[in-house]
Tab-separated table of C-alpha atoms in Angstrom:
chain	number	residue	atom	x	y	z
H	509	UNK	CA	5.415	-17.814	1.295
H	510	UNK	CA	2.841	-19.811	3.588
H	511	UNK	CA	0.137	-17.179	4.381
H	512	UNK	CA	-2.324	-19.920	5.423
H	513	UNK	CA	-4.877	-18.809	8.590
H	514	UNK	CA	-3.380	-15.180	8.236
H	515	UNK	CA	-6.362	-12.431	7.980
H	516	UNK	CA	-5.033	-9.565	5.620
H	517	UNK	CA	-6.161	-5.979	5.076
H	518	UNK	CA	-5.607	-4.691	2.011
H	519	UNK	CA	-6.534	-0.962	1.272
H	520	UNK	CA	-6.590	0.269	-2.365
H	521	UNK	CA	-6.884	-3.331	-3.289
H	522	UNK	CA	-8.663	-3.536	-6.559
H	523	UNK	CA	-6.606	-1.454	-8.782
H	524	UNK	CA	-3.057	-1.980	-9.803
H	525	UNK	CA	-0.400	-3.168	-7.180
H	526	UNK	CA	-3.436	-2.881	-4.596
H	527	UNK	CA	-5.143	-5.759	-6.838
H	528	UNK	CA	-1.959	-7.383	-7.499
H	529	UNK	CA	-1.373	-7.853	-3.773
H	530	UNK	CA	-4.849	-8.661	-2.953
H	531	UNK	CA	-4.316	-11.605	-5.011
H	532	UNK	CA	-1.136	-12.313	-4.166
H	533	UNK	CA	-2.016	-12.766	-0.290
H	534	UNK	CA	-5.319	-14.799	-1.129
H	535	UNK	CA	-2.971	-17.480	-3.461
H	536	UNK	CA	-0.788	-17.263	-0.706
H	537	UNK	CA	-3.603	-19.149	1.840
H	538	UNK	CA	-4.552	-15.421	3.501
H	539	UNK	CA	-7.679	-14.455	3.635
H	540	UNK	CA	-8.533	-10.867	2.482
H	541	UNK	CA	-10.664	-7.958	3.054
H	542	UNK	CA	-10.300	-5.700	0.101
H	543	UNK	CA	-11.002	-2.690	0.679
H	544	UNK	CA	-12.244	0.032	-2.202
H	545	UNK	CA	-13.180	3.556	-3.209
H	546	UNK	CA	-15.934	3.520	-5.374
H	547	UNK	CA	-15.564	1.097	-8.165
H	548	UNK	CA	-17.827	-1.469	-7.779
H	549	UNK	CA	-16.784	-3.118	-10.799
H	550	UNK	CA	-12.910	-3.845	-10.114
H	551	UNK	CA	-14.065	-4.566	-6.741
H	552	UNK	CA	-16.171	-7.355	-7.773
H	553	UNK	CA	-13.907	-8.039	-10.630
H	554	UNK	CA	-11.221	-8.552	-8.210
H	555	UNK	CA	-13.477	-10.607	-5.568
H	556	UNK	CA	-14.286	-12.935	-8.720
H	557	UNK	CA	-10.764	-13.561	-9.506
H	558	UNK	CA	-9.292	-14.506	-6.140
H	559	UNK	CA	-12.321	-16.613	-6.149
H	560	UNK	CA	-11.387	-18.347	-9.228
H	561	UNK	CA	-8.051	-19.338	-7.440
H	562	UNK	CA	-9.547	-20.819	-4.557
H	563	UNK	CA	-9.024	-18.087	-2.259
H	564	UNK	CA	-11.082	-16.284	0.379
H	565	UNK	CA	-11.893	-12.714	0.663
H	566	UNK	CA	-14.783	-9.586	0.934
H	567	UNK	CA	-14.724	-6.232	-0.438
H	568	UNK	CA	-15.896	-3.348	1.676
H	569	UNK	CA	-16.339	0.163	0.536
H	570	UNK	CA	-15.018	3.257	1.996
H	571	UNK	CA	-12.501	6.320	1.892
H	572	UNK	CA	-9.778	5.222	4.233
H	573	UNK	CA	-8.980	9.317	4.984
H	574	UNK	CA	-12.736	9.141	7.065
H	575	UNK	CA	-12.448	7.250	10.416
H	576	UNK	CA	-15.919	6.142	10.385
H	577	UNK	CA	-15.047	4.468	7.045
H	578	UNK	CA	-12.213	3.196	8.413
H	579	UNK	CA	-13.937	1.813	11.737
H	580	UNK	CA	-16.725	0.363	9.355
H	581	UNK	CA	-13.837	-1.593	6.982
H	582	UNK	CA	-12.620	-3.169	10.644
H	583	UNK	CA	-15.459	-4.169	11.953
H	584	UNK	CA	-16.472	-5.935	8.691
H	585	UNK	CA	-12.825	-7.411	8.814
H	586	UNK	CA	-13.810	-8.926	12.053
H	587	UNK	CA	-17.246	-9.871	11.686
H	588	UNK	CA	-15.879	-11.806	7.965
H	589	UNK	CA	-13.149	-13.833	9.888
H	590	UNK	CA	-12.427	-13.194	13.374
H	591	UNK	CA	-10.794	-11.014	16.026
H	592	UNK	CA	-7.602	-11.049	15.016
H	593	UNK	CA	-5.899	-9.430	11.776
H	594	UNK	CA	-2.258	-10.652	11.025
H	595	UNK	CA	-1.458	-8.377	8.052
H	596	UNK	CA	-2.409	-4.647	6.866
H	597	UNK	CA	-1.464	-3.352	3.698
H	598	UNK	CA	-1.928	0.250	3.482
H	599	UNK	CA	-1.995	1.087	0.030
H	600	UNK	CA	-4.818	3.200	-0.243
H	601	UNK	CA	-3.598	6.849	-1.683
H	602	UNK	CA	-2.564	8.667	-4.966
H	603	UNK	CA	-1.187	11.830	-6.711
H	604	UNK	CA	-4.614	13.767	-7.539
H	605	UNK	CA	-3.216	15.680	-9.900
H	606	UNK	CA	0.916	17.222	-10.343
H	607	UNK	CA	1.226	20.857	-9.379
H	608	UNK	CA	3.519	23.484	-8.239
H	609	UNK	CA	3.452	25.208	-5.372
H	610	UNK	CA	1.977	27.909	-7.218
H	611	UNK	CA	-0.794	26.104	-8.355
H	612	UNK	CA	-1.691	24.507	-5.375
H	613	UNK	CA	-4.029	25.895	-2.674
H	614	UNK	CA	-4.265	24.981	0.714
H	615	UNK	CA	-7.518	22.271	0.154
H	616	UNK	CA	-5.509	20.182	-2.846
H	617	UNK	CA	-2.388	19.920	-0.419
H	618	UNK	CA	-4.264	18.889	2.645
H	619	UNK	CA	-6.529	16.612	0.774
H	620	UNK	CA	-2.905	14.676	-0.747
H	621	UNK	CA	-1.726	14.630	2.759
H	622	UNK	CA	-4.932	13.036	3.865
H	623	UNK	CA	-5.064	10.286	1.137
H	624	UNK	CA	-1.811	8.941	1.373
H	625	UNK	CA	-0.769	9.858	4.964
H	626	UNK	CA	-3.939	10.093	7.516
H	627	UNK	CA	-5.216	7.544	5.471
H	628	UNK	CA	-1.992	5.373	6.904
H	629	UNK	CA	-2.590	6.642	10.154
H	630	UNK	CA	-6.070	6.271	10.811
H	631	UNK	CA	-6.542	2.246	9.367
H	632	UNK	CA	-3.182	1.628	11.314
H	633	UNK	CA	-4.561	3.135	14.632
H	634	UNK	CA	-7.680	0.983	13.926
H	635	UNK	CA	-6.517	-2.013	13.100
H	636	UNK	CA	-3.364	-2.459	15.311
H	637	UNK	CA	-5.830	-3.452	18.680
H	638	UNK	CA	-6.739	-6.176	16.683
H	639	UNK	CA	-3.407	-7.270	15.814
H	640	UNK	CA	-0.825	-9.982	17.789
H	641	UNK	CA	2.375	-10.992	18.584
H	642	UNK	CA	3.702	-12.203	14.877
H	643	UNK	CA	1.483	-9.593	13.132
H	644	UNK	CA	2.805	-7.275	9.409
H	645	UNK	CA	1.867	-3.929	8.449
H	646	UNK	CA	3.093	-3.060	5.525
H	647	UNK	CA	2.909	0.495	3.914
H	648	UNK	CA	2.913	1.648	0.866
H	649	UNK	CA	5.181	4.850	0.334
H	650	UNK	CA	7.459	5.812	-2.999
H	651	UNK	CA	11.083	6.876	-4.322
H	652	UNK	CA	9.061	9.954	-4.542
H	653	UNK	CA	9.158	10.192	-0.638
H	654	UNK	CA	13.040	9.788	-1.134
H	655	UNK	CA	14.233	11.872	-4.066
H	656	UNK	CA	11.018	14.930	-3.864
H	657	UNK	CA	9.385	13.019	-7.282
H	658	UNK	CA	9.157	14.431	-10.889
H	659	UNK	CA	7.512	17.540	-11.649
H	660	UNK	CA	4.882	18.562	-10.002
H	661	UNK	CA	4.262	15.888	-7.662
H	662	UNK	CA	5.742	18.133	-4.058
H	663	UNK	CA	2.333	17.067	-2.442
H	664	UNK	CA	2.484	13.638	-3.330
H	665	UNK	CA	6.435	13.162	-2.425
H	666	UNK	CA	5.876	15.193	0.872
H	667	UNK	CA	3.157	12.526	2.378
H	668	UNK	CA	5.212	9.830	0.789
H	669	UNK	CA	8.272	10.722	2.538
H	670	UNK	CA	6.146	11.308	6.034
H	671	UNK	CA	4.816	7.851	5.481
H	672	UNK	CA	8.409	6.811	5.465
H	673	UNK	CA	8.975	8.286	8.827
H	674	UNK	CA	5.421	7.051	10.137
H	675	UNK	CA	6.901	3.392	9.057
H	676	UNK	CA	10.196	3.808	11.276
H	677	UNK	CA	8.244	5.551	14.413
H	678	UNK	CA	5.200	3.074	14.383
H	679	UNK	CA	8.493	0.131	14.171
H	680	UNK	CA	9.749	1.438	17.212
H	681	UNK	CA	6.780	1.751	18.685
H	682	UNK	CA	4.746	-1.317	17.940
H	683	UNK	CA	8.374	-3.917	18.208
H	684	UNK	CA	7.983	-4.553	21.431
H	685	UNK	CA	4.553	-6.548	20.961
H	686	UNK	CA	6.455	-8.404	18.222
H	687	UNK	CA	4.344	-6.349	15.494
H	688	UNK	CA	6.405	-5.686	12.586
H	689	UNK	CA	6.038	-2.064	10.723
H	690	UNK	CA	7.871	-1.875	7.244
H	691	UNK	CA	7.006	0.270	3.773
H	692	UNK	CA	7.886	-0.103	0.118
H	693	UNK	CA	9.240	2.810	-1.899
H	694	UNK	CA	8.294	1.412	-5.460
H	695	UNK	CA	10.121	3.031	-8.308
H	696	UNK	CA	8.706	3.538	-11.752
H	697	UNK	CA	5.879	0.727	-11.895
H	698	UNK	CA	3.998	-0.388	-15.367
H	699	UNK	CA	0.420	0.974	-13.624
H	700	UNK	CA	-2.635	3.453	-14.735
H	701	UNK	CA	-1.051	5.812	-12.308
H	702	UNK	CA	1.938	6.408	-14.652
H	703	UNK	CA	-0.550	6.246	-17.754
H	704	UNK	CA	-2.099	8.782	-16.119
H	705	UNK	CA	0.275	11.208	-14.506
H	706	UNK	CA	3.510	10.071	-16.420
H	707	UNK	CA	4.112	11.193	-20.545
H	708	UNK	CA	5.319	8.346	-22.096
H	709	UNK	CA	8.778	10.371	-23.213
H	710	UNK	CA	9.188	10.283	-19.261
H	711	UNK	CA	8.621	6.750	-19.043
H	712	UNK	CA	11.048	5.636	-21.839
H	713	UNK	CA	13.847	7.870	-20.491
H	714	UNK	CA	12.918	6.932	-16.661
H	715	UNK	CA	13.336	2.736	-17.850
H	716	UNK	CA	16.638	3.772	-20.091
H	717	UNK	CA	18.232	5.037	-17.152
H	718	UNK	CA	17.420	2.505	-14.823
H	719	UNK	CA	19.918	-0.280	-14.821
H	720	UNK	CA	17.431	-3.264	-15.579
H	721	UNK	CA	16.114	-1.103	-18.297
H	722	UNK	CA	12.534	-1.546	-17.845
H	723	UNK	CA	9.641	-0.273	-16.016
H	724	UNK	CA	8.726	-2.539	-12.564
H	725	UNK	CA	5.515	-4.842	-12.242
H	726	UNK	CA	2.603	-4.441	-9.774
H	727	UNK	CA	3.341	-8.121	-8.874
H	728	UNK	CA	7.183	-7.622	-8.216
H	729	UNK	CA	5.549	-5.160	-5.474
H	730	UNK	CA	3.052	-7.435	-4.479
H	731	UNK	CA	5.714	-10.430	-4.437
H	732	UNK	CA	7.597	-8.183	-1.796
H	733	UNK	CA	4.463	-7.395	0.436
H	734	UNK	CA	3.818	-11.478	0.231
H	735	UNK	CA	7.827	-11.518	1.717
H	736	UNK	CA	7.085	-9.062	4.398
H	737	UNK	CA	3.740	-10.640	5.491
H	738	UNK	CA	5.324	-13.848	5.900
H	739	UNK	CA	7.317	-15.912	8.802
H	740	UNK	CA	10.170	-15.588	6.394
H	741	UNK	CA	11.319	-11.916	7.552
H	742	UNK	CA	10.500	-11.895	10.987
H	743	UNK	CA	13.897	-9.737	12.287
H	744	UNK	CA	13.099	-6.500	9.471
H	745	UNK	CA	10.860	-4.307	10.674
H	746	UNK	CA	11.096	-0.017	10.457
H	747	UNK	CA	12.815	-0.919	6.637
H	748	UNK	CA	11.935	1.185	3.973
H	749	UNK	CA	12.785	-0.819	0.845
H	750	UNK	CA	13.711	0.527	-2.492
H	751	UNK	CA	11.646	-1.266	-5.792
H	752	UNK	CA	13.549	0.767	-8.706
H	753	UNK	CA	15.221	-1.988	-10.608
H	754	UNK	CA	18.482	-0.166	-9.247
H	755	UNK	CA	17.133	3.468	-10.350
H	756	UNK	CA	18.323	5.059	-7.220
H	757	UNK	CA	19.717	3.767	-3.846
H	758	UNK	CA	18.795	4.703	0.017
């Protein structure tokens, strides 16, 4: 995919399939704005190697679920490379922790609702004045937002499964300025998140049963962002695309 001249936005991009798409986009020809949390060190880490492949890119701090973080990441976008951004990744988001709806409280639901949902909706709101005929935003959502997730992940699959329907409404929305709105439902993915949250029992029995019998990469994700980004798919937009080596089906 020829990404040359394209500005990207990439939230979430210096861990896992963030990073893997942040580099993906720069060897692509895009240049990136990388947007992170609060790890310095992957940040840099990550700055260093797009760097080392030739690409372009800056990494700007902030939590993407506070506007004026969001308005800050933007306005560094365009200060770095210009007024207009051609791509938006919004990856930025996560499954805090797995409980029931027993265990939860009111705060831990709204704050997983806020990082992977509002989080969507405020950078997309932000960025999409900035955006042209021709332009990508891609989100980030899960098989979780499709199937409810394993145990004890109901927050998590809830604002998955909104960010689903934010994908198809912001599509409808946004087509007729030739702005293309499309999301990725990965599957089980070889990440920290699933070292993390996932037992590895789970993870052997999740890749048995799926029919390509392994787990999925961050860079088969970030392979499908590059697709989506490009002038390759220019007539898919409000898709929500399944990445579970044939797990389950839409």
């Amino acid at each position: 995919m020829d990404l040359k001249g394209k500005i990207a936005v990439v939230t979430g991009g210096t861990r896992d399939i963030g990073k893997a798409i942040s580099l993906k986009l720069a060897k692509e020809g895009a240049k990136v704005v990388v947007n992170y949390y609060n790890n310095e060190a992957n940040a840099k880490k990550t700055l260093d190697e797009i760097r080392a492949i030739s690409g372009e890119a800056i990494i700007v701090k902030g939590d993407m679920t506070q506007k004026a973080d969001v308005d800050h990441l933007v306005s560094e976008a365009i200060k770095a490379f210009g007024g207009t951004i051609d791509i938006l990744v919004n990856n930025a988001g996560g499954l805090v922790a797995r409980k029931s709806i027993a265990e939860m409280d009111e705060a831990f639901f709204n704050k997983v609702i806020a990082l992977n949902l509002n989080s969507t909706f405020l950078v997309s709101q932000a960025i999409l004045p900035h955006m042209k005929s021709g332009a990508s935003i891609i989100n980030i959502a899960s098989q979780a937002g499709r199937d409810g997730g394993g145990g004890g992940s109901l927050a998590y699959a809830t604002s998955k499964g909104a960010v689903m329907t934010f994908t198809r409404g912001l599509a409808k929305e946004v087509g007729p300025k030739n702005i293309r709105v499309n999301a990725l439902c990965p599957g089980m993915i070889a990440t920290t998140f699933h070292d993390t949250f996932t037992t590895g029992d789970v993870r052997k029995k999740v890749a048995g049963a799926t029919p390509l019998r392994r787990e999925g990469t961050a860079e088969e994700i970030a392979n499908t962002v590059a697709c989506l980004a490009s002038d390759e798919t220019t007539f898919i937009t409000g898709a929500n695309i399944d990445i579970n080596g044939g797990l389950a089906f839409s």
